[in-house]
Short mmCIF file of C-alpha atoms and ligand atoms in Angstrom, two decimals:
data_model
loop_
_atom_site.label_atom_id
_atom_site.label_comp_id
_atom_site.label_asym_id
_atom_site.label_seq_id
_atom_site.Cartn_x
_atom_site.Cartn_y
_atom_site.Cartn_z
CA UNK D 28 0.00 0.00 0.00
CA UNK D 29 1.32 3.64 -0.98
CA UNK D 30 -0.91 6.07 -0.42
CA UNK D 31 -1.31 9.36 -2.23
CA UNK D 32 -0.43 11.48 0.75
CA UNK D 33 0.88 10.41 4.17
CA UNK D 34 0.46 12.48 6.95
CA UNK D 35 0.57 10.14 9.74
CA UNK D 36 4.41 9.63 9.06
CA UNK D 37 5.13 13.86 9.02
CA UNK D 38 3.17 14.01 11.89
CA UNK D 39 5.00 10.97 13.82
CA UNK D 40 8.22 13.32 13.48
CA UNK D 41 6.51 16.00 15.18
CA UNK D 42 4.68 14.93 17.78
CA UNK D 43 6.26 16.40 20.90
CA UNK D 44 7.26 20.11 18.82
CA UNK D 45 3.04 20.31 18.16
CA UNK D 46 2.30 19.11 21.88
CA UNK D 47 4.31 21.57 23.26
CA UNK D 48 2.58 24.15 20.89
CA UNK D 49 -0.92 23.33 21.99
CA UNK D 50 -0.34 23.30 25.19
CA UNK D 51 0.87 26.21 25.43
CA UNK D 52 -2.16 27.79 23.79
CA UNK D 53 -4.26 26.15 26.11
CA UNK D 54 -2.50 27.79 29.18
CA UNK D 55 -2.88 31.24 27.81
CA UNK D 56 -6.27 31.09 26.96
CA UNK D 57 -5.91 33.41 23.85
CA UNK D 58 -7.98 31.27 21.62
CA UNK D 59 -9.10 33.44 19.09
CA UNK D 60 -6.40 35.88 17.34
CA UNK D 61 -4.16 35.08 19.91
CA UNK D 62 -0.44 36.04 19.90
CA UNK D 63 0.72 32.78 17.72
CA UNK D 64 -1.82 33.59 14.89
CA UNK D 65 0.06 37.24 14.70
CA UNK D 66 3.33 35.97 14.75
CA UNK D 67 2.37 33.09 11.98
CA UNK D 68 1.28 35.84 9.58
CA UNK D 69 4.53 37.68 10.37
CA UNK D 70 6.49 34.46 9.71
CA UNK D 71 4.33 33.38 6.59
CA UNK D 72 4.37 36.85 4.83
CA UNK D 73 8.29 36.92 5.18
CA UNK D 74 8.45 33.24 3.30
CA UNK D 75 6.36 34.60 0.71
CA UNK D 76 8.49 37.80 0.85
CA UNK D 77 5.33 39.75 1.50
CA UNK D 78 4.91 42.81 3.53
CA UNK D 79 1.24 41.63 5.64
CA UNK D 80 -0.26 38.51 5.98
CA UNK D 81 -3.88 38.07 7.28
CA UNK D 82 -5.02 35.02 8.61
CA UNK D 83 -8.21 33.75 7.99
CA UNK D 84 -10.59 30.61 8.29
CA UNK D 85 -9.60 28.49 5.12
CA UNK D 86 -8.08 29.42 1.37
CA UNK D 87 -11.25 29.60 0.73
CA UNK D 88 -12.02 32.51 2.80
CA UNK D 89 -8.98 33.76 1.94
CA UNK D 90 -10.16 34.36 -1.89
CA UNK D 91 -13.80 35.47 -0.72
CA UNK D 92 -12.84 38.07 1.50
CA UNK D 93 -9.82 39.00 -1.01
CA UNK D 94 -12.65 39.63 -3.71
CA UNK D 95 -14.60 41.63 -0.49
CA UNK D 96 -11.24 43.42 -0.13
CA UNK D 97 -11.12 44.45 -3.66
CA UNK D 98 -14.60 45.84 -4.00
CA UNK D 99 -16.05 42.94 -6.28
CA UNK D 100 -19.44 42.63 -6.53
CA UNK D 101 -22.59 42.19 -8.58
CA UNK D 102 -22.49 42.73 -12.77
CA UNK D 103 -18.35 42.39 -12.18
CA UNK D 104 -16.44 40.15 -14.29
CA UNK D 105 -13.83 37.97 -13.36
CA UNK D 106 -11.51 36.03 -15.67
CA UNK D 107 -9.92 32.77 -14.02
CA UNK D 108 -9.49 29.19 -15.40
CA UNK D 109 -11.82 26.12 -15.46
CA UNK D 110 -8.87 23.65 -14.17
CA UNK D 111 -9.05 24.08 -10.42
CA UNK D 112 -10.62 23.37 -7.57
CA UNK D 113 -14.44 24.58 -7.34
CA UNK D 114 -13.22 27.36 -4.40
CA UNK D 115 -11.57 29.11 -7.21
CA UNK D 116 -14.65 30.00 -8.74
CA UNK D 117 -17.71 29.91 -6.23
CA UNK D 118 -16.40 32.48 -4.32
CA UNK D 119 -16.51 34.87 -7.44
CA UNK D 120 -20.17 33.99 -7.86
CA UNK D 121 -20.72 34.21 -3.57
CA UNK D 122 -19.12 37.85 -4.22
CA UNK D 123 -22.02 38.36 -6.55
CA UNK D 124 -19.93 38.67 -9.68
CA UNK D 125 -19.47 36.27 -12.88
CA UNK D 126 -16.81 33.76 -13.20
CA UNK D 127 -15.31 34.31 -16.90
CA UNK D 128 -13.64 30.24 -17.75
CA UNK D 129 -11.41 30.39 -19.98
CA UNK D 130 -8.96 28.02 -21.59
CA UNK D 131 -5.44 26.14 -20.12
CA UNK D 132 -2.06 26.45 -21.59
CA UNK D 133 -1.96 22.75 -22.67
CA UNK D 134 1.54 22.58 -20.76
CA UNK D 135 1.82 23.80 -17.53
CA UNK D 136 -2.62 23.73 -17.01
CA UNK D 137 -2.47 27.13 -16.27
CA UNK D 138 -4.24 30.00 -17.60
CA UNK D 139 -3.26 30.99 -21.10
CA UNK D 140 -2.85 34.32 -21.26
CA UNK D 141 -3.83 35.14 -24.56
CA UNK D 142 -7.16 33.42 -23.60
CA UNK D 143 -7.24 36.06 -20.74
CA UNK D 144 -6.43 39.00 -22.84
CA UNK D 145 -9.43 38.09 -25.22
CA UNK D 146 -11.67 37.61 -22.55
CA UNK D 147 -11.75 41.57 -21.62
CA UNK D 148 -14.59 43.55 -21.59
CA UNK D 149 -15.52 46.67 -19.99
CA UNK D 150 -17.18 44.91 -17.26
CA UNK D 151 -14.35 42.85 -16.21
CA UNK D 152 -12.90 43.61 -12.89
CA UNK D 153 -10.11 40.79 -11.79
CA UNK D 154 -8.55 38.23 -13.08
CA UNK D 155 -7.87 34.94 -10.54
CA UNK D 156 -4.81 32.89 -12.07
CA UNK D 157 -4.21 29.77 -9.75
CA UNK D 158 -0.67 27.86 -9.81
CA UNK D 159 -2.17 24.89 -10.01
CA UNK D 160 -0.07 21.77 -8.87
CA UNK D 161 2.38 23.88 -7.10
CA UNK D 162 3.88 25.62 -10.49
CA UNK D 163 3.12 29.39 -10.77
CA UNK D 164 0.96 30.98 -13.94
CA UNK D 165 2.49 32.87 -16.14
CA UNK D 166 2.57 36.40 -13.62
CA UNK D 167 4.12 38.56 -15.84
CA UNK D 168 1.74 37.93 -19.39
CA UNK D 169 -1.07 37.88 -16.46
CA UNK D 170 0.09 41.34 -14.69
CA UNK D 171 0.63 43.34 -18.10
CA UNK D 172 -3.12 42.43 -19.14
CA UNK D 173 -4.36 43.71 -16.09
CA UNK D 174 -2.15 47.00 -15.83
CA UNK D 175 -3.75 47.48 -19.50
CA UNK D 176 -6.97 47.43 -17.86
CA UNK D 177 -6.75 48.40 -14.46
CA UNK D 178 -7.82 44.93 -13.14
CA UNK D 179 -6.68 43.43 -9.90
CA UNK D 180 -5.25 40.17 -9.61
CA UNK D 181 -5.76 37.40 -7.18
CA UNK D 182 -3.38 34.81 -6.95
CA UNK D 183 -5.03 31.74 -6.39
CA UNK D 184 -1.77 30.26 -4.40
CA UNK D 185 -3.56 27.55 -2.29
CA UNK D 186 -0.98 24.98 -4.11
CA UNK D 187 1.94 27.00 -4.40
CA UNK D 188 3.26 28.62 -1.02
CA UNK D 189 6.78 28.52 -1.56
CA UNK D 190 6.84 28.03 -5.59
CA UNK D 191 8.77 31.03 -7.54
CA UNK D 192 8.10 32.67 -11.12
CA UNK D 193 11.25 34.75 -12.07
CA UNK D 194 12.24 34.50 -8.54
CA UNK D 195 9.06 36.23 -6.93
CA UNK D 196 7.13 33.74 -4.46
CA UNK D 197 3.84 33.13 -5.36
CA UNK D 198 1.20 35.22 -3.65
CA UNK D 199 3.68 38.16 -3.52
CA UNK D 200 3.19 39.23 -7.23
CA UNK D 201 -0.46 40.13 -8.16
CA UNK D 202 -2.33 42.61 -5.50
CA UNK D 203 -3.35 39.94 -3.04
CA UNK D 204 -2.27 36.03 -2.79
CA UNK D 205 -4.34 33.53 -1.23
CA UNK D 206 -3.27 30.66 0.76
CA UNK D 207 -4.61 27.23 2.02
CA UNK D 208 -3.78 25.26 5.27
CA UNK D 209 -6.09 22.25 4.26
CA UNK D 210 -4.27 19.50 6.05
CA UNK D 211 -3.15 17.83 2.45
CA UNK D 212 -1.51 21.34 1.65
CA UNK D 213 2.02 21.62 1.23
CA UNK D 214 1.87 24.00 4.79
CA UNK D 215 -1.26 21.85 6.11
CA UNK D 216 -2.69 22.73 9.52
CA UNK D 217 -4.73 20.24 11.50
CA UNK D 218 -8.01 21.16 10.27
CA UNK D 219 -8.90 24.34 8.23
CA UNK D 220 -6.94 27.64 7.47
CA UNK D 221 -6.01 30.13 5.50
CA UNK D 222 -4.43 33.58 4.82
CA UNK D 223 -4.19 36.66 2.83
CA UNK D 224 -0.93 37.79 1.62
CA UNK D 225 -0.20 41.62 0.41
CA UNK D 226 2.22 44.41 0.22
CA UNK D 227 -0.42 46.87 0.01
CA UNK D 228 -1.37 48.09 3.99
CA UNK D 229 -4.79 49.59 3.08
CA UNK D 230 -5.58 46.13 1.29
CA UNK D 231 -4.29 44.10 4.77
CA UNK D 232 -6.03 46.47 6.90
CA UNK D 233 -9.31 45.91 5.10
CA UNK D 234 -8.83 42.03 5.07
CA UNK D 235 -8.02 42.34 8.69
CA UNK D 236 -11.27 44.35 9.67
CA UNK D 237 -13.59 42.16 7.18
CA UNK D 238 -12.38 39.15 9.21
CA UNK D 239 -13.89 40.30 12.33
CA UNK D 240 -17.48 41.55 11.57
CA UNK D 241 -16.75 44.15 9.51
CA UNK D 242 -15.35 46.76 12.60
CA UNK D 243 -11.76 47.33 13.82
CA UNK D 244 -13.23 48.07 17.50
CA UNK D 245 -15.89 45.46 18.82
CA UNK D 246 -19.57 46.04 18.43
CA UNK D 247 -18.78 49.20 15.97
CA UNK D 248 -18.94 48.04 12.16
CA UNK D 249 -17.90 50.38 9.24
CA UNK D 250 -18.36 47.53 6.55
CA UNK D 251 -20.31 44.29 6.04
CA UNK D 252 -17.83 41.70 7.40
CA UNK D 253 -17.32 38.00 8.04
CA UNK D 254 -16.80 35.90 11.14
CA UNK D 255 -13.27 34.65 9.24
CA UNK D 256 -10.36 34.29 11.89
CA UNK D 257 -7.22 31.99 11.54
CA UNK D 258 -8.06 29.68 15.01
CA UNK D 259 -5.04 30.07 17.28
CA UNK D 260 -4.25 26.32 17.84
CA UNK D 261 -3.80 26.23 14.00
CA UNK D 262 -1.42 29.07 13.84
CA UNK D 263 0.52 27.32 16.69
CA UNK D 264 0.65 23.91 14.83
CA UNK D 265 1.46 25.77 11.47
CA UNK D 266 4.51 27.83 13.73
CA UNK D 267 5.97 24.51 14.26
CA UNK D 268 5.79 23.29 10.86
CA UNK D 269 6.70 26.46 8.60
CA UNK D 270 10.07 25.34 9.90
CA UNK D 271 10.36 22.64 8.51
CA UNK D 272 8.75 23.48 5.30
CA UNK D 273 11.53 24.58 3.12
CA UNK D 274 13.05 21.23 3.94
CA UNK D 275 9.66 19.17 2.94
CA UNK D 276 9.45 21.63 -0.74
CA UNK D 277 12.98 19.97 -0.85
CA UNK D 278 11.79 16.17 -0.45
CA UNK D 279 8.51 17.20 -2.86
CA UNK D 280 11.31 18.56 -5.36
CA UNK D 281 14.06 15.89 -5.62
CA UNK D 282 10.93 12.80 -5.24
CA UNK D 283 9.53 14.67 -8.49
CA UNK D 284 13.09 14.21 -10.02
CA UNK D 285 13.01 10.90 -9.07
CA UNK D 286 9.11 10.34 -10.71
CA UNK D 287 10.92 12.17 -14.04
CA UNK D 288 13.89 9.59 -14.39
CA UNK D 289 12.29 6.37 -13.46
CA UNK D 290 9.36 7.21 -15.74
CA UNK D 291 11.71 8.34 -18.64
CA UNK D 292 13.70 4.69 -17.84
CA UNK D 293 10.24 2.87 -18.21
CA UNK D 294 9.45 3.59 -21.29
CA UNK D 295 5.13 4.29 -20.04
CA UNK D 296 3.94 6.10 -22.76
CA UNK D 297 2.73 9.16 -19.96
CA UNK D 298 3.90 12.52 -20.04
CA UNK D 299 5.73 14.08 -17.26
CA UNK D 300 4.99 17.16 -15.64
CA UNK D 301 6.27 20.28 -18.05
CA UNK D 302 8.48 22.61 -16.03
CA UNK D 303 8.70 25.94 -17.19
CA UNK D 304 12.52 27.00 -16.68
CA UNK D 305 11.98 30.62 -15.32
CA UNK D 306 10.29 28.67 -12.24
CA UNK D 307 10.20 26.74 -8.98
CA UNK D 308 7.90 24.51 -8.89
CA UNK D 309 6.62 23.01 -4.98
CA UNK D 310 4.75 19.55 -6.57
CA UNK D 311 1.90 20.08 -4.29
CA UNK D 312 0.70 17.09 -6.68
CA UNK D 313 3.17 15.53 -9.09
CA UNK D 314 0.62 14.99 -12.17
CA UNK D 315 0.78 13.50 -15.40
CA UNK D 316 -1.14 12.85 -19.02
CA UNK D 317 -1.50 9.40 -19.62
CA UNK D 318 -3.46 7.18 -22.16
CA UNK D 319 -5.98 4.84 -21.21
CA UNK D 320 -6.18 7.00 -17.97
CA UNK D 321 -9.07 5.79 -16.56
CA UNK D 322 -8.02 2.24 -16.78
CA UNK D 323 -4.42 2.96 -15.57
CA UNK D 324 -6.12 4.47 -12.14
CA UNK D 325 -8.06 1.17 -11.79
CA UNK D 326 -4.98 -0.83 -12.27
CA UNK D 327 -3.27 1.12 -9.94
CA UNK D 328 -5.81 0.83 -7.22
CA UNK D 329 -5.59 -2.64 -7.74
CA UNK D 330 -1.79 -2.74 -7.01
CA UNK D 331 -2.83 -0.64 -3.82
CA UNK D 332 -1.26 2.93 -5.75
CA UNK D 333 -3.25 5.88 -4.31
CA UNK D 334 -3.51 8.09 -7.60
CA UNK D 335 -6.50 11.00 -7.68
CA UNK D 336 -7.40 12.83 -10.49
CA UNK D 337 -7.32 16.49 -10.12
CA UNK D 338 -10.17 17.74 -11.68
CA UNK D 339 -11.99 14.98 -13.84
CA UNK D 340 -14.19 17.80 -14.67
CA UNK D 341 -13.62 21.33 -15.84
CA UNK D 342 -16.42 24.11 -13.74
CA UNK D 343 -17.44 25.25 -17.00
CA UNK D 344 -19.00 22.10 -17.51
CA UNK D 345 -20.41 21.44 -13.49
CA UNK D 346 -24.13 21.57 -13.11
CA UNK D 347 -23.11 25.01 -10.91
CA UNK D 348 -22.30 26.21 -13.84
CA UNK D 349 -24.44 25.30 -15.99
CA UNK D 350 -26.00 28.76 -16.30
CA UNK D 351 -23.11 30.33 -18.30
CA UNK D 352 -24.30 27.99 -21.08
CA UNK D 353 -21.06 26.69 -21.79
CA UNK D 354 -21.47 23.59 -23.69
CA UNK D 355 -18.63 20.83 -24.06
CA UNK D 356 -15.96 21.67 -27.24
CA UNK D 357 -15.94 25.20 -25.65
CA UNK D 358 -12.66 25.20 -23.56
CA UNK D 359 -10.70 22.79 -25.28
CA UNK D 360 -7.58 22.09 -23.29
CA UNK D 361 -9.35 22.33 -19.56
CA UNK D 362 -11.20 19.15 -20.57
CA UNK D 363 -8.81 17.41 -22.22
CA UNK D 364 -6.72 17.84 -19.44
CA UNK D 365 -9.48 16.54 -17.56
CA UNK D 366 -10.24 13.79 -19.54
CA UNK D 367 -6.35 12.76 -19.28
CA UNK D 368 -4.25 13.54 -16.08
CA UNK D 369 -3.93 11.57 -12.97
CA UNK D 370 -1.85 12.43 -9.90
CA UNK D 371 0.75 10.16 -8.53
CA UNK D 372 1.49 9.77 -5.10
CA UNK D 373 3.96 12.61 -4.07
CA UNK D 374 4.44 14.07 -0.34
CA UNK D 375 8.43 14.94 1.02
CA UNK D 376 8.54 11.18 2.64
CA UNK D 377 7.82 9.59 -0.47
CA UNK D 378 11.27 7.26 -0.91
CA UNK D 379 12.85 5.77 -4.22
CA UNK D 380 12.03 2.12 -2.94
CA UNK D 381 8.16 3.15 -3.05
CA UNK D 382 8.48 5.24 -6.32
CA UNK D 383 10.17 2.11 -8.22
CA UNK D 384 7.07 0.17 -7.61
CA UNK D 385 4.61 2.92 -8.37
CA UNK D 386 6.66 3.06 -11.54
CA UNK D 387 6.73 -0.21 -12.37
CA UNK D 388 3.18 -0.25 -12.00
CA UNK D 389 2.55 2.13 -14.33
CA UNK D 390 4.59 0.32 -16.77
CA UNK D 391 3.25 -2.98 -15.99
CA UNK D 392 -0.06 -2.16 -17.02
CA UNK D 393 0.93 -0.77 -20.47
CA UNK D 394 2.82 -3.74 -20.86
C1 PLP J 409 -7.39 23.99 -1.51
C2 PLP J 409 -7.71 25.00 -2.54
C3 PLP J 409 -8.57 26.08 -2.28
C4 PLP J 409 -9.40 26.21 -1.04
O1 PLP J 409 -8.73 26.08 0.15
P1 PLP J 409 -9.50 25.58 1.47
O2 PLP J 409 -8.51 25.87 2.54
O3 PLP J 409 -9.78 24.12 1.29
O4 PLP J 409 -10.75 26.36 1.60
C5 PLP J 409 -8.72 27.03 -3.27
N1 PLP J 409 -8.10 26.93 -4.45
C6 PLP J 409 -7.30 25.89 -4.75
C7 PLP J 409 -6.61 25.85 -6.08
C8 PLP J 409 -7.09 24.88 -3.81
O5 PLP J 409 -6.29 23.85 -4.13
#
């Protein structure tokens, strides 16, 4: 058995560090916005080389108050891809505005640009990439569109704390970047959170006073707000492991090397992940195109292989969607993409032993 993701081992490692953590948030009492959540955003917005963080409830949040933050709202526009998690995209339509889908670069399954640029109308606000699998968009094609336009940009970074484009961290490049602690997140907490990350201080101050009701001073409320705080035993937990998570980007990295050359050896007809070279890529999932997918994820189930397909289908094509009258054909790449990729098993523990027979299994089954 090799599972997609194993965080009973990481956890085994730090057992007494996160013990010590908790407990000491349960002797000061500070549960909610307590010192360790402050010091967490300090420490996360200096990894993403950020000025503010803002800690909030999940990466979800994070993206709905970030469109709050930005003044999005009904008849507003916003441009972001079909290949992602739904989060990306129902908290656009929560904020009252319109999710614009459009298509994948083929490649790296993140937004195409050009796509983006021809998507532009005079009602279009933002534009949401997401570095999807832990490899950054393409930030500066993205940022150029919007500085033609005046749009914002929300970097949907839920995958990709840590990755770099050009040598900027992801989240610290568009006007706000939005993070996930989901436990199976490269920086996973023990249950949900999220955060904010800026370098603009009117844009963290808003996030921080949407957050909590709406009002910097409790009971008084300037804005409508959100009961969205980072919970204090999280930041604590996430303290702990932020330091060891350059060292964990470094397992995620070299095991990914390790996928590229024992695949390559095999001869399996399935394409490896496509690095761009200006990048750093984090492998929050180490994903590939294969054919006969749907068969090779039964085979490897059989052989006990956790695999998961992330997404099997595009949100311009989900029943949620099915309003924008988007029909199949429409966005080409985003479902053959979903018609094609599978994720292998990849988290920093993941050792050579374990990757030989997930490879072998792979090439087993096309023979
Ligand atoms: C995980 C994820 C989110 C949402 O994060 P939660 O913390 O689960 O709310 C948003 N976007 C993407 C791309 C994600 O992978």
């Amino acid at each position: 058995m090799i599972p997609i993701l194993d965080l009973k081992t990481q956890y085994d490692q730090l057992r007494d560090e996160i013990a010590v953590a908790l407990q000491g948030v349960l002797d000061s009492g500070a549960f909610v916005l307590g010192p360790d959540v402050k010091a967490l955003e300090r420490e996360v917005a200096d990894y993403c080389r950020c000025r503010y963080g803002v800690g909030v409830a999940s990466g979800t949040d994070a993206l709905r108050l970030s469109l709050a933050a930005l003044d999005i709202g009904a008849g507003d526009e916003v441009i972001t891809t079909p290949f992602t998690f739904v989060a990306t995209a129902n908290t656009i339509s929560h904020s009252g505005g319109r999710p614009v889908f459009v298509d994948i670069d083929p490649l790296t399954y993140n937004l195409d640009p050009d796509a983006v640029a021809a998507a532009v109308t005079p009602r279009t606000r933002a534009i949401v990439p997401v570095h999807l699998y832990g490899q950054p968009a393409d930030m500066d094609a993205i940022m150029a569109i919007a500085e033609r336009h005046g749009l914002a940009v929300i970097e949907d970074a839920a995958q990709a704390i840590g990755a770099e484009y050009k040598g900027q961290r992801a989240g610290s490049i568009g006007h706000v970047g939005c993070l996930s602690f989901y436990p199976t997140k490269n920086l996973g907490a023990y249950g949900d959170a999220g955060m904010v990350v800026t370098n603009d201080a009117a844009l963290a101050d808003k996030l921080d006073v949407l957050r909590r009701q709406g009002g910097k001073t409790k009971y008084y409320h300037q804005v409508l707000g959100f009961n969205s705080r980072l919970d204090t035993m999280q930041a604590a937990i996430l303290r702990v492991k932020l330091r060891h998570l350059e060292r964990w980007q470094e397992g995620r990295r070299a095991a990914a090397q390790r996928y590229d050359a024992l695949l390559a050896a095999s001869g399996a007809p399935v394409t490896p992940p496509y690095v761009r070279p200006d990048v750093r890529h984090v492998y929050h999932q180490y994903t590939v195109r294969a054919p006969q997918r749907d068969a090779l994820v039964e085979h490897l189930q059989q052989r006990g292989i956790g695999v998961m397909i992330y997404y099997p289908l595009p949100l311009h094509l989900q029943g949620l969607y099915a309003d924008l009258g988007m029909a199949e054909g429409a966005l080409p790449h985003a479902e053959a993409a979903g018609r094609e990729v599978l994720s292998l098993p990849m988290f920093p523990e993941l050792t050579e032993e374990q990757q030989q027979e997930i490879v072998a299994a792979v090439a087993e089954f096309y023979g």
